Coordinates of C-alpha atoms in Angstrom, one line a residue:
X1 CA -2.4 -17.9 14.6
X2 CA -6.0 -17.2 14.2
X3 CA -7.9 -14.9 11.9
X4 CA -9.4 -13.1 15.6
X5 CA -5.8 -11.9 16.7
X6 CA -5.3 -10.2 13.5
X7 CA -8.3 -8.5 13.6
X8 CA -7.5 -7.7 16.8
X9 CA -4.0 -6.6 15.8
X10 CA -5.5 -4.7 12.9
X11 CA -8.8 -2.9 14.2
X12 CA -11.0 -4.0 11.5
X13 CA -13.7 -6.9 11.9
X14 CA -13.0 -11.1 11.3
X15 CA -15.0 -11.0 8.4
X16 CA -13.1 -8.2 6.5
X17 CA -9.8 -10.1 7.6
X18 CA -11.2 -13.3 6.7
X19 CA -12.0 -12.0 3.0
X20 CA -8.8 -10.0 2.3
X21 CA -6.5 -13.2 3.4
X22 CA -8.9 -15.9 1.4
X23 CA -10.1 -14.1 -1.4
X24 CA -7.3 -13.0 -3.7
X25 CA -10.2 -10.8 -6.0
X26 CA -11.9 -9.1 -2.7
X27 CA -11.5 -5.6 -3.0
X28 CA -11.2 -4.1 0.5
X29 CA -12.3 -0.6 1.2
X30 CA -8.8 0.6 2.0
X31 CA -5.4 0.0 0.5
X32 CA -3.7 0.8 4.0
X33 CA -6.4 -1.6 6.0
X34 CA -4.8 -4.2 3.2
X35 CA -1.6 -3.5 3.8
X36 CA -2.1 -3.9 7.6
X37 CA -3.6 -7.3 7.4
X38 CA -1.4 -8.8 5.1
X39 CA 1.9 -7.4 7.6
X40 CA 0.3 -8.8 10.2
X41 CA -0.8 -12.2 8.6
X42 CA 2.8 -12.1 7.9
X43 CA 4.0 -11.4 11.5
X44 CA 1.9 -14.3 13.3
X45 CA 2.8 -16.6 10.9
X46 CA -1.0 -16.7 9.8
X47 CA -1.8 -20.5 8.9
X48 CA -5.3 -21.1 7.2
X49 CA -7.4 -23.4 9.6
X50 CA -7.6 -26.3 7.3
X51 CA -4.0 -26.1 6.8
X52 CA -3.8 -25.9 10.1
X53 CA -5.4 -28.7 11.5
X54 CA -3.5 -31.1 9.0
X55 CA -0.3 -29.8 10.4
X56 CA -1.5 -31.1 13.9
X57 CA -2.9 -34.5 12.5
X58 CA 0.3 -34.9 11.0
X59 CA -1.1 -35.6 7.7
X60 CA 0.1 -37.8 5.4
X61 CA 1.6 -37.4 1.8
X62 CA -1.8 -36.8 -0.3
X63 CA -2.3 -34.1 1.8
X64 CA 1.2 -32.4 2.4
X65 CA 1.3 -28.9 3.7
X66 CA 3.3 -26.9 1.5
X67 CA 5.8 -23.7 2.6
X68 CA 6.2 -21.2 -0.1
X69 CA 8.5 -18.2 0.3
X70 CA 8.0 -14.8 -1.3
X71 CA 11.7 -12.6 -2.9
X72 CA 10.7 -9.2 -4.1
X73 CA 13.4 -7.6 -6.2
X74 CA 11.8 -4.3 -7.1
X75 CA 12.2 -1.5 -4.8
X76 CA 12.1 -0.7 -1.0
X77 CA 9.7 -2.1 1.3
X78 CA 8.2 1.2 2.1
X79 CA 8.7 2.7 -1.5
X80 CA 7.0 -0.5 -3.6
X81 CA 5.7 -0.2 -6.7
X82 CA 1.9 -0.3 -6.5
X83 CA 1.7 -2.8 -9.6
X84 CA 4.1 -5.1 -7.7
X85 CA 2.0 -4.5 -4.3
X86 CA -1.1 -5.7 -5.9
X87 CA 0.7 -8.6 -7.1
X88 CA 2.1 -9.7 -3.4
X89 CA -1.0 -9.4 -2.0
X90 CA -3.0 -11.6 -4.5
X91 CA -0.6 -13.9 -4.3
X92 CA -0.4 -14.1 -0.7
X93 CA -4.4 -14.5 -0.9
X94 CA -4.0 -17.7 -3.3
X95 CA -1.2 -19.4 -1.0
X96 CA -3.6 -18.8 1.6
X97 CA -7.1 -19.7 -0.4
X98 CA -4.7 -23.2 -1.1
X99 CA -3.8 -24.2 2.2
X100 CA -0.2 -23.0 1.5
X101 CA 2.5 -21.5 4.4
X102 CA 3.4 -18.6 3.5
X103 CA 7.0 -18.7 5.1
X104 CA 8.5 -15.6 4.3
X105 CA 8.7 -12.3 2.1
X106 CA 12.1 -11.0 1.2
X107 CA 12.7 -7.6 -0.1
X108 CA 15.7 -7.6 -1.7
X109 CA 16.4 -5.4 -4.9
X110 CA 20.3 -6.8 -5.0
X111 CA 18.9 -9.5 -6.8
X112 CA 17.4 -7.3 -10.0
X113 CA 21.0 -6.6 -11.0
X114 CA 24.3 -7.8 -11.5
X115 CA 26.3 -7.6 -8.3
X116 CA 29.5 -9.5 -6.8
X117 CA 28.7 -13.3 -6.2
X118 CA 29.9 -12.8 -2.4
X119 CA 27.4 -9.9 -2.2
X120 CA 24.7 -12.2 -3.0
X121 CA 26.0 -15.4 -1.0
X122 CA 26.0 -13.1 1.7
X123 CA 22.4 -12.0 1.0
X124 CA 21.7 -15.5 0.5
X125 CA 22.8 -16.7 3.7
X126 CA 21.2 -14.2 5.8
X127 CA 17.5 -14.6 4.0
X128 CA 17.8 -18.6 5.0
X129 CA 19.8 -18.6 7.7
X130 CA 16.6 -17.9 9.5
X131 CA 14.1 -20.4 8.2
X132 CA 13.2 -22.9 10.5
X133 CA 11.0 -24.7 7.9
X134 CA 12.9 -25.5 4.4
X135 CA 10.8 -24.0 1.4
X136 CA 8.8 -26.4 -0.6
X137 CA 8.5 -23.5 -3.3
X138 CA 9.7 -19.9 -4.3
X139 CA 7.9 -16.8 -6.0
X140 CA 10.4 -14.4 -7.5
X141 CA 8.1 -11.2 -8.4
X142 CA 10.1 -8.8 -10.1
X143 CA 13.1 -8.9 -12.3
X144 CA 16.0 -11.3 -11.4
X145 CA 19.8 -11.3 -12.6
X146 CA 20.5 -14.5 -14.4
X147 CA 23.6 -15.5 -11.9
X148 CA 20.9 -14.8 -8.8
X149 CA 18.7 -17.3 -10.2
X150 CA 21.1 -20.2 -10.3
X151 CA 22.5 -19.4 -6.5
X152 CA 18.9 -19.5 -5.5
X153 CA 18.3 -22.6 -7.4
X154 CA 20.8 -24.0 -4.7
X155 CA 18.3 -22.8 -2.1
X156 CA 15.2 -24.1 -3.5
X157 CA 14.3 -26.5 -6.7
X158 CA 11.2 -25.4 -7.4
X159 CA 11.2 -21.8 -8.2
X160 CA 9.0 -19.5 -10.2
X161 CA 9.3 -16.0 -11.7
X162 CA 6.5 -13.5 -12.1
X163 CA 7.4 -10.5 -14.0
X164 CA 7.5 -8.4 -17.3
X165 CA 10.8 -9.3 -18.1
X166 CA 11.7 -13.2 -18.9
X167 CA 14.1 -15.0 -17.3
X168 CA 14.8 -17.1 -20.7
X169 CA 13.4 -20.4 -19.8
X170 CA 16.0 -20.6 -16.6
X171 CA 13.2 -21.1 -14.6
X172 CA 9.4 -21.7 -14.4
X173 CA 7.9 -18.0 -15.5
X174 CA 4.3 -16.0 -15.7
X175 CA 4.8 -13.4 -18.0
X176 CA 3.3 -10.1 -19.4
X177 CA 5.7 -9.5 -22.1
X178 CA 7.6 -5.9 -21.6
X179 CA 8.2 -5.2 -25.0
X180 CA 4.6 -6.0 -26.4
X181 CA 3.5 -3.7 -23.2
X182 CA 5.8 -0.7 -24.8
X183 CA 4.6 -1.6 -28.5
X184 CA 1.0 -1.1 -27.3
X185 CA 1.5 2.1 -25.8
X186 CA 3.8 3.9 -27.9
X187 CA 1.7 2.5 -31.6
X188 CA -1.0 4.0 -29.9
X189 CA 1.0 7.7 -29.6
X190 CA 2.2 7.2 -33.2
X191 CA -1.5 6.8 -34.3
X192 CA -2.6 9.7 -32.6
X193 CA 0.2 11.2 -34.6
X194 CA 3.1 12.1 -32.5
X195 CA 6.8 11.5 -33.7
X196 CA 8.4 13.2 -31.0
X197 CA 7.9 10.6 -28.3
X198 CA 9.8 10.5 -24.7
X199 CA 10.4 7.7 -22.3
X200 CA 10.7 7.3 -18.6
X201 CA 11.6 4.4 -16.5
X202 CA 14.5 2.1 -15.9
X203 CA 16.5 2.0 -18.5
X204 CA 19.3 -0.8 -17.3
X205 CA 18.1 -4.7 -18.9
X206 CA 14.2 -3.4 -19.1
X207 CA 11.8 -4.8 -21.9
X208 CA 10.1 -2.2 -21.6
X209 CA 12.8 0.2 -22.8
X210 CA 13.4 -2.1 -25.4
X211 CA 10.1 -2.3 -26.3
X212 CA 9.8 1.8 -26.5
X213 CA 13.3 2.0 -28.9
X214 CA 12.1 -1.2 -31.4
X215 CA 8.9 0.4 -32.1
X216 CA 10.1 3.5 -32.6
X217 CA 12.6 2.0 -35.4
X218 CA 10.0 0.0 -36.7
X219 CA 8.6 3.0 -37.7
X220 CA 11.4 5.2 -38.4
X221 CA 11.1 7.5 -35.8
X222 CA 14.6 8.9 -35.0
X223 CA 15.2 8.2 -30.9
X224 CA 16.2 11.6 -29.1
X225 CA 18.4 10.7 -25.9
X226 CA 16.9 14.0 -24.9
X227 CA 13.4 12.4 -24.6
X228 CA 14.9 9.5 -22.7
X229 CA 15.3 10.1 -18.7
X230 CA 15.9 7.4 -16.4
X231 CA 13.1 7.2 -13.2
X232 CA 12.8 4.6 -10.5
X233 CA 8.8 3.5 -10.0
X234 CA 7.6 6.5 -7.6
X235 CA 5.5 9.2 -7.7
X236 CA 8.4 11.6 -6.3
X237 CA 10.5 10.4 -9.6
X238 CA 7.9 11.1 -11.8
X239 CA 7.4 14.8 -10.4
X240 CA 11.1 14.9 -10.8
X241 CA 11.7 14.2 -14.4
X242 CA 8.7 16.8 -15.1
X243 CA 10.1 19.1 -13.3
X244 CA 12.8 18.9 -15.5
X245 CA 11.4 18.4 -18.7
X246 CA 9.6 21.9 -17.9
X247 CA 13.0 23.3 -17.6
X248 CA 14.4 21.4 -21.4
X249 CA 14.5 23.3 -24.3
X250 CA 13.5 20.5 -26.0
X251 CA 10.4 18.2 -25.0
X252 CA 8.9 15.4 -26.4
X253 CA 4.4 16.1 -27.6
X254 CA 3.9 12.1 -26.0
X255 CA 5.8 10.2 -23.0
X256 CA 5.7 6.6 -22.5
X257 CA 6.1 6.3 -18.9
X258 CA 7.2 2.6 -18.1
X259 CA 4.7 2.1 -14.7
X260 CA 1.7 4.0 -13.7
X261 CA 2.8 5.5 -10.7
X262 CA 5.5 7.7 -12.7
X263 CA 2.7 9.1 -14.7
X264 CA 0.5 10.0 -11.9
X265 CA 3.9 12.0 -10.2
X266 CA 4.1 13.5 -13.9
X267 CA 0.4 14.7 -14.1
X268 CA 0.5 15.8 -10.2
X269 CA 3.5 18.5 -10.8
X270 CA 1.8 19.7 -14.7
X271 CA -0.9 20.6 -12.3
X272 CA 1.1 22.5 -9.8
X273 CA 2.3 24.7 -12.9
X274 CA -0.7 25.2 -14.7
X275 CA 0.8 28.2 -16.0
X276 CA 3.4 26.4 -18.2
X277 CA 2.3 25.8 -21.7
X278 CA 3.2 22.4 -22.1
X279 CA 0.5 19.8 -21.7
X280 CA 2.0 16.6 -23.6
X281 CA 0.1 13.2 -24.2
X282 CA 0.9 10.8 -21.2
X283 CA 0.4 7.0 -21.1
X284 CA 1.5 4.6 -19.1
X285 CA 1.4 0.4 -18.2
X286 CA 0.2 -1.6 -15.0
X287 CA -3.2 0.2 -14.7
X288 CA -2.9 0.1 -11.1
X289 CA -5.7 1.5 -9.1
X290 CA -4.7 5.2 -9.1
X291 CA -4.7 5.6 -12.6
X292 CA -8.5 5.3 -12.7
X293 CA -8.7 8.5 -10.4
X294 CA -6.8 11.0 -12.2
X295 CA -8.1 13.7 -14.0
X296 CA -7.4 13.4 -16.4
X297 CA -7.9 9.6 -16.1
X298 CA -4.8 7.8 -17.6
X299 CA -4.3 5.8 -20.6
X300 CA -2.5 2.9 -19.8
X301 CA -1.6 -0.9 -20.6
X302 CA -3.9 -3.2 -18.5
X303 CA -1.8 -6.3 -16.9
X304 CA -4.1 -9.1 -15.7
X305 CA -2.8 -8.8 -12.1
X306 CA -5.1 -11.6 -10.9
X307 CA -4.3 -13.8 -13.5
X308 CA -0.8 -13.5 -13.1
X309 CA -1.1 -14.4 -9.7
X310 CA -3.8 -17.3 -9.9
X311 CA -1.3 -19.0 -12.9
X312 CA 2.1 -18.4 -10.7
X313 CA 0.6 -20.4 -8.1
X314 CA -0.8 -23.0 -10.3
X315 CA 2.5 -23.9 -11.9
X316 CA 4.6 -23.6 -8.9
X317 CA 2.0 -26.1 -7.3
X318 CA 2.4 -28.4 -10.2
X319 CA 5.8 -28.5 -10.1
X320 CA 6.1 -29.1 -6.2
X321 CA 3.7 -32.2 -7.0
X322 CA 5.6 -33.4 -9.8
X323 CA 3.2 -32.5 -12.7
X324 CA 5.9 -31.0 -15.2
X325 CA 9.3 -31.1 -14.9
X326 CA 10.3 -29.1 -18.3
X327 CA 10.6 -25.4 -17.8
X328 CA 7.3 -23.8 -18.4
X329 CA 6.5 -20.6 -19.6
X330 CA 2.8 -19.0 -19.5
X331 CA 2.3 -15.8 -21.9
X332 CA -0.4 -13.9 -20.3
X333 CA -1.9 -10.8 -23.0
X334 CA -2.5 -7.3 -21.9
X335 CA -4.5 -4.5 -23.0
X336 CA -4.5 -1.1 -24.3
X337 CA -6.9 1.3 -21.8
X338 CA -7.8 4.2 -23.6
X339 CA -8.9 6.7 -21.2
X340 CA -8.7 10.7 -21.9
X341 CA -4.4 11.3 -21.1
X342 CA -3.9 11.2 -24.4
X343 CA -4.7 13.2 -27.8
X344 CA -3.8 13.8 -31.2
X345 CA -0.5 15.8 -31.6
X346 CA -2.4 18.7 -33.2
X347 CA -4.4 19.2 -29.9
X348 CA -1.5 18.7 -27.3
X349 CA -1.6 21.5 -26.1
X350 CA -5.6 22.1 -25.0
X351 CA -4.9 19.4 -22.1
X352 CA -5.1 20.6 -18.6
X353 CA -3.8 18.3 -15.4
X354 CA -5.2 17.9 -12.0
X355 CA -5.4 15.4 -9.5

């Protein structure tokens, strides 16, 4: 389907479509314009051209068209994580920029934990059932349960995993390591001198949490279960544990909040209470686009998104072609963001939110 129906579809011009679906790095002026080209890319089966025309030359081997499909095991499709978003759509833009099919995107969060084996045979079934072309490839972005990994290896043989948690050399993986991402942030809180550090985010098999608890031992910090409080990644989560933190009689000076979004949430419901004395140190990891617009602007642990994406294709590619066949996993580094979310324990309370 051509690039003019989806502008058509979309109300934008060809050009802005033609960047968003071939250039993984544009930045388009909207996140919602995005988000409406890449569902409708998605709904026409959008082909690139060149791809295209090989499919009707019938091209040979050297040139094979490739169909690559997409399982999302973080959240809701109309509640996704912003981090993991961004990540889909670059993606998508590099299956595209290399004459790839996308074939399908799953949203399916029954795979990010243990469940019955029927339960996920059944989901299994009804993902493929559906398929008219088999998959050359498959992205997994998100966490996966080990047991979903080998059912899906039934599915498809070349499989990748893009994530912050590994899958243990089970399969093919692009990684930003969870537990280095928590070391970052929460060294950087101890520096700054506070002891009495809280955490928020998934709890259940997380790096991330693991990362937050090890470095607090390594530093003999004593872990408060009081500081600890369980969140999905959503704004409305992160207004939620604030609201209740406001209410504790005990609060942590710092929070580590495992994904951005929770921290903006956070900082959005300190500012609806202004009058509360409590204005603690607040950093977070993904460094997703909103955390450069709050005020004030959050610290945070960069993730290369674009790299991550750019390298998940690559392998998967090599792997479809026959270029490795030993399960390979690519460490990608991330970065402390120091921004102006955060002070020294002394001053915590001089801090005031808005957004």
């Amino acid at each position: 389907m051509s690039i003019k129906k989806i502008a058509e579809m979309t109300g934008v011009s060809i050009s802005t479509v033609s960047r968003v679906l071939n250039h993984p790095d544009y930045k388009c002026s909207s996140q919602e314009v995005r988000d409406r080209i890449f569902q409708a890319a998605r709904q026409l089966n959008y082909v690139p051209n060149e791809a295209a025309r090989k499919l009707k030359k019938g091209a040979g081997n050297q040139h094979r068209i490739f169909y690559i499909g997409i399982l999302m095991t973080r959240g809701e499709k109309q509640k996704l994580d912003p981090f993991f978003n961004e990540l889909l759509h670059i993606i998508e833009g590099e299956i595209h920029r290399n004459m790839c099919i996308l074939s399908a995107v799953w949203h399916e969060s029954v795979f990010s934990e243990s469940v019955k084996p029927e339960v996920l045979d059944k989901t299994l079934d009804t993902m493929f059932s559906g398929l008219k072309q088999k998959l050359d490839g498959f992205i997994i972005i998100g966490r996966c349960d080990r047991e979903a990994i080998q059912k899906l290896k039934k599915y498809c043989k070349n499989i990748i995993s893009v994530n912050r948690n590994s899958t243990n050399y089970q399969i093919d993986e692009v990684l930003c390591d969870g537990r280095k991402i928590a070391e970052l942030a929460v060294e950087y809180l101890i520096r700054l001198g506070h002891r009495d550090i809280g955490y928020v985010g998934n709890c259940r098999n997380e790096a991330r949490f693991r990362g937050y608890q090890q470095t607090l031992e390594k530093y003999d910090i004593p872990i408060q279960s009081d500081f600890i409080r369980e969140a999905e990644a959503r704004e409305d989560e992160g207004v939620r544990v604030m609201e209740q933190l406001l209410h504790s009689l005990c609060v942590p000076t710092a929070i580590y909040c495992a994904n951005d979004i929770i921290a903006v949430g956070m900082m959005k419901y300190l500012n609806k209470v202004k009058n509360q004395y409590y204005s603690p140190s607040i950093i977070s990891s993904d460094d997703i686009e909103e955390a450069k617009y709050t005020s004030p602007m959050l610290t945070t642990v960069h993730l290369p998104v674009q790299e991550m994406a750019r390298y998940t294709l690559q392998m998967l590619l090599d792997r479809i072609n026959g270029g490795h066949k030993s399960v390979l996993r690519m460490e990608i580094e991330c970065s402390l963001v120091v921004r102006e979310s955060c002070s020294r324990v002394e001053d915590a309370m001089e801090c005031e939110y808005y957004i």
